[in-house]
């Protein structure tokens, strides 16, 4: 008998291109996870319409309603995740720093994708920083979320070459292709083991 699929929520703030790669992977019969919910902190996130067009349930918890009270915002997020019986959370361009309280709720069950080969280039503007540093390889990392930004255990990485004449935009496009490849693989690996 087939194992029941893990119910995954994808948290987005924008267009959700990594979300789309996860949705596509989850449509395969043997894939151990289903995208049960797409949740955004921005009502205008383009990824919400993309998810709805694929028949996926969406929800919005607008962070601006909570002012500076990050934990109140996260408790509202947690309520939605609980209501949808979510097993795993995937961050896909979710532009909010999460508190230790929320991270603790999802310890070992929340993944993030980062456009660099961690531990190099944590945080923002990774492509500009990689080019400025003169590195020969750059890439993407899927990792478990910990309370320290971009520091959790690594699940998967993919390298891309840095080419002569690269701009942040050309490098970002190559890294994004790698992200779309490794995020579904990493989710499969985690979904099979929890």
PDB file of C-alpha atoms in Angstrom:
ATOM      1  CA  UNK A   1       0.000   0.000   0.000  1.00  0.00           C
ATOM      2  CA  UNK A   2       1.284   3.473  -0.880  1.00  0.00           C
ATOM      3  CA  UNK A   3       2.291   5.723   1.985  1.00  0.00           C
ATOM      4  CA  UNK A   4       0.022   8.751   2.408  1.00  0.00           C
ATOM      5  CA  UNK A   5       1.622  11.829   0.885  1.00  0.00           C
ATOM      6  CA  UNK A   6       2.988  14.479   3.244  1.00  0.00           C
ATOM      7  CA  UNK A   7       0.939  17.680   3.170  1.00  0.00           C
ATOM      8  CA  UNK A   8       3.156  20.618   2.255  1.00  0.00           C
ATOM      9  CA  UNK A   9       2.546  24.353   2.577  1.00  0.00           C
ATOM     10  CA  UNK A  10       4.616  26.638   0.354  1.00  0.00           C
ATOM     11  CA  UNK A  11       5.120  30.131   1.806  1.00  0.00           C
ATOM     12  CA  UNK A  12       5.660  32.877  -0.777  1.00  0.00           C
ATOM     13  CA  UNK A  13       5.878  36.665  -0.985  1.00  0.00           C
ATOM     14  CA  UNK A  14       6.162  37.116  -4.755  1.00  0.00           C
ATOM     15  CA  UNK A  15       5.886  35.320  -8.084  1.00  0.00           C
ATOM     16  CA  UNK A  16       6.562  31.860  -6.690  1.00  0.00           C
ATOM     17  CA  UNK A  17       8.811  30.360  -9.368  1.00  0.00           C
ATOM     18  CA  UNK A  18      10.210  27.785  -6.926  1.00  0.00           C
ATOM     19  CA  UNK A  19       6.648  27.112  -5.797  1.00  0.00           C
ATOM     20  CA  UNK A  20       5.784  26.264  -9.417  1.00  0.00           C
ATOM     21  CA  UNK A  21       8.642  23.735  -9.624  1.00  0.00           C
ATOM     22  CA  UNK A  22       7.427  22.077  -6.398  1.00  0.00           C
ATOM     23  CA  UNK A  23       3.837  21.936  -7.704  1.00  0.00           C
ATOM     24  CA  UNK A  24       5.027  20.345 -10.956  1.00  0.00           C
ATOM     25  CA  UNK A  25       7.102  17.708  -9.120  1.00  0.00           C
ATOM     26  CA  UNK A  26       4.257  16.884  -6.715  1.00  0.00           C
ATOM     27  CA  UNK A  27       1.986  16.012  -9.668  1.00  0.00           C
ATOM     28  CA  UNK A  28       4.062  12.871 -10.298  1.00  0.00           C
ATOM     29  CA  UNK A  29       2.376   9.733  -8.958  1.00  0.00           C
ATOM     30  CA  UNK A  30       5.328   8.447  -6.971  1.00  0.00           C
ATOM     31  CA  UNK A  31       6.165  11.790  -5.360  1.00  0.00           C
ATOM     32  CA  UNK A  32       5.865  11.535  -1.540  1.00  0.00           C
ATOM     33  CA  UNK A  33       4.401  15.000  -0.962  1.00  0.00           C
ATOM     34  CA  UNK A  34       1.431  17.037  -2.128  1.00  0.00           C
ATOM     35  CA  UNK A  35       1.264  20.824  -2.219  1.00  0.00           C
ATOM     36  CA  UNK A  36      -1.788  21.246   0.009  1.00  0.00           C
ATOM     37  CA  UNK A  37      -1.546  25.011   0.545  1.00  0.00           C
ATOM     38  CA  UNK A  38       0.173  28.113  -0.819  1.00  0.00           C
ATOM     39  CA  UNK A  39       0.314  30.834   1.817  1.00  0.00           C
ATOM     40  CA  UNK A  40       1.473  34.408   1.235  1.00  0.00           C
ATOM     41  CA  UNK A  41       2.120  37.366   3.516  1.00  0.00           C
ATOM     42  CA  UNK A  42       1.219  39.676   0.588  1.00  0.00           C
ATOM     43  CA  UNK A  43      -2.315  39.742  -0.836  1.00  0.00           C
ATOM     44  CA  UNK A  44      -0.920  40.859  -4.232  1.00  0.00           C
ATOM     45  CA  UNK A  45       1.701  38.083  -4.605  1.00  0.00           C
ATOM     46  CA  UNK A  46       1.636  36.866  -8.222  1.00  0.00           C
ATOM     47  CA  UNK A  47       2.249  33.295  -7.051  1.00  0.00           C
ATOM     48  CA  UNK A  48      -1.237  33.112  -5.505  1.00  0.00           C
ATOM     49  CA  UNK A  49      -2.914  33.270  -8.924  1.00  0.00           C
ATOM     50  CA  UNK A  50      -0.384  30.733 -10.270  1.00  0.00           C
ATOM     51  CA  UNK A  51      -1.264  28.311  -7.470  1.00  0.00           C
ATOM     52  CA  UNK A  52      -5.020  28.846  -7.902  1.00  0.00           C
ATOM     53  CA  UNK A  53      -4.689  28.136 -11.641  1.00  0.00           C
ATOM     54  CA  UNK A  54      -3.245  24.720 -10.642  1.00  0.00           C
ATOM     55  CA  UNK A  55      -6.208  24.040  -8.341  1.00  0.00           C
ATOM     56  CA  UNK A  56      -4.215  24.546  -5.135  1.00  0.00           C
ATOM     57  CA  UNK A  57      -5.751  26.073  -2.009  1.00  0.00           C
ATOM     58  CA  UNK A  58      -4.315  29.506  -1.186  1.00  0.00           C
ATOM     59  CA  UNK A  59      -4.419  31.729   1.876  1.00  0.00           C
ATOM     60  CA  UNK A  60      -3.099  35.153   2.848  1.00  0.00           C
ATOM     61  CA  UNK A  61      -1.927  36.349   6.246  1.00  0.00           C
ATOM     62  CA  UNK A  62      -1.079  40.006   5.619  1.00  0.00           C
ATOM     63  CA  UNK A  63       1.893  40.863   7.839  1.00  0.00           C
ATOM     64  CA  UNK A  64       1.127  44.602   7.650  1.00  0.00           C
ATOM     65  CA  UNK A  65      -1.946  44.062   9.869  1.00  0.00           C
ATOM     66  CA  UNK A  66       0.304  43.042  12.757  1.00  0.00           C
ATOM     67  CA  UNK A  67       2.604  46.079  12.777  1.00  0.00           C
ATOM     68  CA  UNK A  68       5.842  45.236  14.558  1.00  0.00           C
ATOM     69  CA  UNK A  69       4.373  42.206  16.390  1.00  0.00           C
ATOM     70  CA  UNK A  70       6.115  39.434  14.453  1.00  0.00           C
ATOM     71  CA  UNK A  71       4.964  36.712  16.806  1.00  0.00           C
ATOM     72  CA  UNK A  72       1.289  37.690  16.441  1.00  0.00           C
ATOM     73  CA  UNK A  73       1.719  37.454  12.654  1.00  0.00           C
ATOM     74  CA  UNK A  74       3.367  34.055  13.019  1.00  0.00           C
ATOM     75  CA  UNK A  75       0.675  32.768  15.376  1.00  0.00           C
ATOM     76  CA  UNK A  76      -1.858  33.645  12.671  1.00  0.00           C
ATOM     77  CA  UNK A  77       0.319  31.774  10.137  1.00  0.00           C
ATOM     78  CA  UNK A  78       0.517  28.805  12.496  1.00  0.00           C
ATOM     79  CA  UNK A  79      -3.288  28.760  12.867  1.00  0.00           C
ATOM     80  CA  UNK A  80      -3.707  28.512   9.079  1.00  0.00           C
ATOM     81  CA  UNK A  81      -1.063  25.774   8.800  1.00  0.00           C
ATOM     82  CA  UNK A  82      -2.714  23.800  11.618  1.00  0.00           C
ATOM     83  CA  UNK A  83      -6.159  24.193  10.049  1.00  0.00           C
ATOM     84  CA  UNK A  84      -4.813  22.650   6.820  1.00  0.00           C
ATOM     85  CA  UNK A  85      -3.083  19.732   8.628  1.00  0.00           C
ATOM     86  CA  UNK A  86       0.326  20.660   7.207  1.00  0.00           C
ATOM     87  CA  UNK A  87       3.267  18.278   7.728  1.00  0.00           C
ATOM     88  CA  UNK A  88       6.070  20.244   6.041  1.00  0.00           C
ATOM     89  CA  UNK A  89       6.696  23.902   5.197  1.00  0.00           C
ATOM     90  CA  UNK A  90       8.721  25.073   2.185  1.00  0.00           C
ATOM     91  CA  UNK A  91       9.792  28.707   2.053  1.00  0.00           C
ATOM     92  CA  UNK A  92       9.943  29.919  -1.549  1.00  0.00           C
ATOM     93  CA  UNK A  93      10.836  33.590  -1.674  1.00  0.00           C
ATOM     94  CA  UNK A  94       9.060  34.262   1.626  1.00  0.00           C
ATOM     95  CA  UNK A  95      10.538  37.619   2.585  1.00  0.00           C
ATOM     96  CA  UNK A  96      10.004  37.586   6.339  1.00  0.00           C
ATOM     97  CA  UNK A  97      12.536  36.746   9.018  1.00  0.00           C
ATOM     98  CA  UNK A  98      10.983  34.154  11.294  1.00  0.00           C
ATOM     99  CA  UNK A  99      11.175  34.212  15.091  1.00  0.00           C
ATOM    100  CA  UNK A 100      12.655  31.357  17.130  1.00  0.00           C
ATOM    101  CA  UNK A 101       9.113  30.572  18.308  1.00  0.00           C
ATOM    102  CA  UNK A 102       7.859  29.819  14.789  1.00  0.00           C
ATOM    103  CA  UNK A 103      11.061  28.044  13.750  1.00  0.00           C
ATOM    104  CA  UNK A 104      10.702  25.876  16.860  1.00  0.00           C
ATOM    105  CA  UNK A 105       7.192  24.796  15.808  1.00  0.00           C
ATOM    106  CA  UNK A 106       8.633  23.451  12.547  1.00  0.00           C
ATOM    107  CA  UNK A 107      12.074  22.202  13.629  1.00  0.00           C
ATOM    108  CA  UNK A 108      13.226  19.605  11.105  1.00  0.00           C
ATOM    109  CA  UNK A 109      10.079  20.158   9.007  1.00  0.00           C
ATOM    110  CA  UNK A 110      10.726  23.556   7.359  1.00  0.00           C
ATOM    111  CA  UNK A 111      12.901  23.976   4.268  1.00  0.00           C
ATOM    112  CA  UNK A 112      14.251  27.068   2.567  1.00  0.00           C
ATOM    113  CA  UNK A 113      16.035  27.597  -0.734  1.00  0.00           C
ATOM    114  CA  UNK A 114      18.903  30.088  -0.832  1.00  0.00           C
ATOM    115  CA  UNK A 115      20.565  31.402  -4.016  1.00  0.00           C
ATOM    116  CA  UNK A 116      24.166  30.678  -2.969  1.00  0.00           C
ATOM    117  CA  UNK A 117      26.364  27.813  -1.836  1.00  0.00           C
ATOM    118  CA  UNK A 118      25.927  28.137   1.895  1.00  0.00           C
ATOM    119  CA  UNK A 119      27.689  28.881   4.185  1.00  0.00           C
ATOM    120  CA  UNK A 120      28.947  31.445   1.642  1.00  0.00           C
ATOM    121  CA  UNK A 121      26.843  34.565   0.966  1.00  0.00           C
ATOM    122  CA  UNK A 122      24.097  34.330   3.568  1.00  0.00           C
ATOM    123  CA  UNK A 123      21.380  36.977   3.318  1.00  0.00           C
ATOM    124  CA  UNK A 124      20.509  39.158   0.342  1.00  0.00           C
ATOM    125  CA  UNK A 125      22.200  40.235  -2.927  1.00  0.00           C
ATOM    126  CA  UNK A 126      24.046  36.935  -3.248  1.00  0.00           C
ATOM    127  CA  UNK A 127      24.797  37.210  -6.978  1.00  0.00           C
ATOM    128  CA  UNK A 128      26.297  40.704  -6.744  1.00  0.00           C
ATOM    129  CA  UNK A 129      28.389  39.587  -3.780  1.00  0.00           C
ATOM    130  CA  UNK A 130      29.571  36.410  -5.527  1.00  0.00           C
ATOM    131  CA  UNK A 131      30.683  38.423  -8.557  1.00  0.00           C
ATOM    132  CA  UNK A 132      32.396  41.015  -6.363  1.00  0.00           C
ATOM    133  CA  UNK A 133      34.243  38.233  -4.530  1.00  0.00           C
ATOM    134  CA  UNK A 134      35.471  36.760  -7.825  1.00  0.00           C
ATOM    135  CA  UNK A 135      34.336  33.200  -7.071  1.00  0.00           C
ATOM    136  CA  UNK A 136      34.485  30.632  -9.900  1.00  0.00           C
ATOM    137  CA  UNK A 137      31.401  28.695  -8.776  1.00  0.00           C
ATOM    138  CA  UNK A 138      28.141  29.849  -7.293  1.00  0.00           C
ATOM    139  CA  UNK A 139      24.865  28.003  -6.855  1.00  0.00           C
ATOM    140  CA  UNK A 140      21.881  27.189  -4.700  1.00  0.00           C
ATOM    141  CA  UNK A 141      21.275  25.469  -1.373  1.00  0.00           C
ATOM    142  CA  UNK A 142      18.207  23.837   0.165  1.00  0.00           C
ATOM    143  CA  UNK A 143      18.486  23.787   3.938  1.00  0.00           C
ATOM    144  CA  UNK A 144      16.431  23.230   7.058  1.00  0.00           C
ATOM    145  CA  UNK A 145      15.408  26.513   8.659  1.00  0.00           C
ATOM    146  CA  UNK A 146      17.022  27.280  12.007  1.00  0.00           C
ATOM    147  CA  UNK A 147      16.608  30.376  14.153  1.00  0.00           C
ATOM    148  CA  UNK A 148      19.855  31.791  12.749  1.00  0.00           C
ATOM    149  CA  UNK A 149      19.378  33.073   9.176  1.00  0.00           C
ATOM    150  CA  UNK A 150      20.583  30.737   6.395  1.00  0.00           C
ATOM    151  CA  UNK A 151      22.386  28.511   8.901  1.00  0.00           C
ATOM    152  CA  UNK A 152      20.346  25.310   9.218  1.00  0.00           C
ATOM    153  CA  UNK A 153      21.544  21.845   8.135  1.00  0.00           C
ATOM    154  CA  UNK A 154      22.029  21.542   4.360  1.00  0.00           C
ATOM    155  CA  UNK A 155      19.818  19.076   2.468  1.00  0.00           C
ATOM    156  CA  UNK A 156      20.968  19.676  -1.136  1.00  0.00           C
ATOM    157  CA  UNK A 157      23.244  21.948  -3.150  1.00  0.00           C
ATOM    158  CA  UNK A 158      23.860  22.568  -6.844  1.00  0.00           C
ATOM    159  CA  UNK A 159      26.830  24.407  -8.289  1.00  0.00           C
ATOM    160  CA  UNK A 160      26.784  26.618 -11.362  1.00  0.00           C
ATOM    161  CA  UNK A 161      29.855  28.088 -13.029  1.00  0.00           C
ATOM    162  CA  UNK A 162      30.509  31.810 -12.878  1.00  0.00           C
ATOM    163  CA  UNK A 163      31.260  32.799 -16.482  1.00  0.00           C
ATOM    164  CA  UNK A 164      33.388  35.679 -17.779  1.00  0.00           C
ATOM    165  CA  UNK A 165      31.135  38.675 -18.386  1.00  0.00           C
ATOM    166  CA  UNK A 166      28.418  37.466 -16.025  1.00  0.00           C
ATOM    167  CA  UNK A 167      26.113  40.104 -14.583  1.00  0.00           C
ATOM    168  CA  UNK A 168      24.026  39.581 -11.453  1.00  0.00           C
ATOM    169  CA  UNK A 169      21.069  38.959 -13.807  1.00  0.00           C
ATOM    170  CA  UNK A 170      22.733  36.300 -15.995  1.00  0.00           C
ATOM    171  CA  UNK A 171      24.148  34.548 -12.946  1.00  0.00           C
ATOM    172  CA  UNK A 172      20.757  34.722 -11.183  1.00  0.00           C
ATOM    173  CA  UNK A 173      19.050  33.065 -14.174  1.00  0.00           C
ATOM    174  CA  UNK A 174      21.487  30.110 -14.076  1.00  0.00           C
ATOM    175  CA  UNK A 175      21.147  29.779 -10.302  1.00  0.00           C
ATOM    176  CA  UNK A 176      17.334  29.849 -10.570  1.00  0.00           C
ATOM    177  CA  UNK A 177      17.431  26.874 -12.975  1.00  0.00           C
ATOM    178  CA  UNK A 178      19.492  24.990 -10.384  1.00  0.00           C
ATOM    179  CA  UNK A 179      17.021  25.987  -7.643  1.00  0.00           C
ATOM    180  CA  UNK A 180      14.108  24.608  -9.661  1.00  0.00           C
ATOM    181  CA  UNK A 181      15.990  21.319 -10.047  1.00  0.00           C
ATOM    182  CA  UNK A 182      17.150  20.742  -6.450  1.00  0.00           C
ATOM    183  CA  UNK A 183      14.172  22.021  -4.422  1.00  0.00           C
ATOM    184  CA  UNK A 184      11.805  19.228  -5.554  1.00  0.00           C
ATOM    185  CA  UNK A 185      14.610  16.658  -4.991  1.00  0.00           C
ATOM    186  CA  UNK A 186      15.250  17.960  -1.473  1.00  0.00           C
ATOM    187  CA  UNK A 187      11.539  17.977  -0.612  1.00  0.00           C
ATOM    188  CA  UNK A 188      11.236  14.385  -1.840  1.00  0.00           C
ATOM    189  CA  UNK A 189      14.169  13.330   0.342  1.00  0.00           C
ATOM    190  CA  UNK A 190      12.734  14.998   3.458  1.00  0.00           C
ATOM    191  CA  UNK A 191       9.150  13.847   2.833  1.00  0.00           C
ATOM    192  CA  UNK A 192      10.368  10.255   2.587  1.00  0.00           C
ATOM    193  CA  UNK A 193      12.196  10.420   5.915  1.00  0.00           C
ATOM    194  CA  UNK A 194       9.846  12.265   8.304  1.00  0.00           C
TER     195      UNK A 194
END
